[in-house]
C-alpha positions in Angstrom: 28.4 70.2 145.6 27.5 69.9 142.0 25.8 72.5 139.8 22.6 74.3 140.3 19.1 73.2 139.3 18.6 76.0 136.7 20.4 75.5 133.3 23.2 77.8 132.5 23.1 80.1 129.6 25.2 78.8 126.7 27.1 81.5 124.8 30.4 81.8 123.1 32.7 84.8 123.1 31.1 88.1 121.8 27.7 86.7 122.5 27.8 84.1 119.7 26.2 80.7 120.0 28.6 77.7 120.2 30.7 77.7 117.1 33.3 75.6 115.3 36.7 76.9 114.5 37.2 76.4 110.8 41.0 75.7 111.1 40.8 72.9 113.7 37.2 71.7 113.4 36.9 72.1 117.2 33.7 73.4 118.7 33.8 76.1 121.4 31.3 77.4 123.9 31.4 79.5 127.0 28.9 78.6 129.7 28.0 81.6 131.7 25.8 82.1 134.8 27.8 79.6 136.9 28.8 79.9 140.6 32.5 80.2 141.7 34.1 77.3 143.5 31.5 74.8 142.2 31.8 71.6 140.3 29.3 71.0 137.5 28.5 67.8 135.5 28.5 68.7 131.8 27.2 66.8 128.8 27.3 67.9 125.2 25.1 66.9 122.3 24.9 68.2 118.8 21.9 69.0 116.6 21.7 69.2 112.8 19.0 69.0 110.1 18.8 65.2 110.5 18.3 65.3 114.3 20.0 65.2 117.7 23.1 63.2 118.7 23.4 61.1 121.8 25.1 63.1 124.6 28.7 62.6 125.3 29.7 61.0 128.6 29.3 63.2 131.6 32.4 65.3 132.4 32.8 67.0 135.8 34.3 70.5 135.5 34.9 73.1 138.2 34.9 76.9 138.1 37.8 78.9 139.5 38.6 78.8 143.2 40.1 81.1 145.8 43.9 81.0 146.0 45.6 78.5 148.3 46.9 79.8 151.6 50.3 81.3 151.2 53.1 79.0 152.2 56.9 78.9 152.6 57.2 82.3 154.3 60.8 83.4 154.8 62.6 86.6 155.6 64.9 87.7 152.7 66.2 90.8 154.4 65.8 92.7 157.7 66.8 96.3 158.3 66.2 98.6 161.2 62.5 99.3 160.4 61.9 97.3 157.2 61.5 93.6 156.4 61.5 91.8 153.0 59.5 88.6 153.0 59.1 86.0 150.3 56.4 83.3 150.1 54.5 81.2 147.6 50.8 81.2 146.5 49.3 78.8 144.0 47.3 80.6 141.3 44.0 78.8 140.6 43.3 78.2 136.9 41.4 81.1 135.4 41.6 83.4 138.5 45.2 84.6 139.2 46.1 86.2 142.5 45.6 90.0 142.4 46.0 91.1 146.1 48.3 90.2 149.0 47.8 91.2 152.6 50.3 90.8 155.5 49.0 90.6 159.0 51.0 91.1 162.3 49.9 89.2 165.5 48.5 91.4 168.2 47.2 90.4 171.6 44.2 88.1 170.9 43.9 89.5 167.3 45.8 90.5 164.2 46.2 93.7 162.3 46.9 94.4 158.7 50.5 95.7 157.9 50.9 98.1 155.1 53.0 96.7 152.3 55.4 99.2 150.8 56.1 96.9 147.9 54.4 93.7 146.7 55.7 92.0 143.6 55.0 88.6 142.0 58.1 86.8 140.6 58.3 86.9 136.8 58.7 83.1 136.6 56.0 80.5 137.1 57.0 79.5 140.7 54.1 81.5 142.3 56.6 83.4 144.5 55.7 86.8 145.9 57.9 89.3 147.6 56.8 92.1 149.9 58.5 94.8 151.8 56.9 96.0 155.0 57.7 98.5 157.7 57.5 97.0 161.2 59.3 95.9 164.3 62.3 93.5 163.8 60.6 90.8 166.0 57.0 89.8 165.4 54.7 87.1 164.1 53.4 87.6 160.6 51.1 85.8 158.3 49.8 86.4 154.7 46.6 86.0 152.8 46.0 86.2 149.1 43.0 87.2 147.0 41.7 86.8 143.5 38.4 87.7 141.8 36.7 84.9 143.8 37.8 86.0 147.3 40.5 85.8 150.0 42.4 82.6 150.8 42.8 81.1 154.2 45.7 82.7 156.0 49.2 81.2 156.0 50.7 79.7 159.1 52.1 82.3 161.5 55.8 83.1 160.7 57.9 84.0 163.8 60.4 86.6 162.6 62.7 86.7 165.7 64.9 83.6 165.0 64.1 82.7 161.5 65.7 84.8 158.8 68.4 84.8 156.2 70.4 87.5 154.4 69.2 88.4 150.9 71.3 86.6 148.3 
C-alpha cells in the first residue's frame, strides 16, 4: 500500500524548514509523520519570489521495515550445558537490529531461551553470535527485532546432528 491520505509534515533536522546545504547546493528535508513499512509516492517542487516550479517526477520511497527472518543458523560450539550459535540477519536501512530472541521447541509450542551472550559481528556481514544454556539436543529458532517490530522466526534448527567445532 502507498502513503496515507493526510499530507505529512515537512521539516528538516532541528525543526527547520527544508534547507539547502551551502557547500553542495543540495536541498534537504525530513518528512515526519509517516508509517513504518509503508511505501509513499513523493514529488518535490520549489517556490521562489517568481512562482512555483513544476513538480519533479514521482519517486516511490519506503520507510524502514522489520528485520528479515534470521537465516544460516549453525552451531559453533557445544559444551555440556551451553551452546554457541551463529546466524545472519539483514539490517533494514535506517532501523538496525537491536534485539535477538532464541526459542526452543516444546510440545505443540515454543519457549524463549535466555541468551547468556548476544553479540553482532563487527563486520558488515550481519552475523550474530549467541551463547545459551540448554540441552545438547533440541530444536531452536531465532527472531530479531528493531524499532519497527519483530521479524518472522527463522526455520527450526535441529541441534542433534548438525554442529561443528568452533574454529
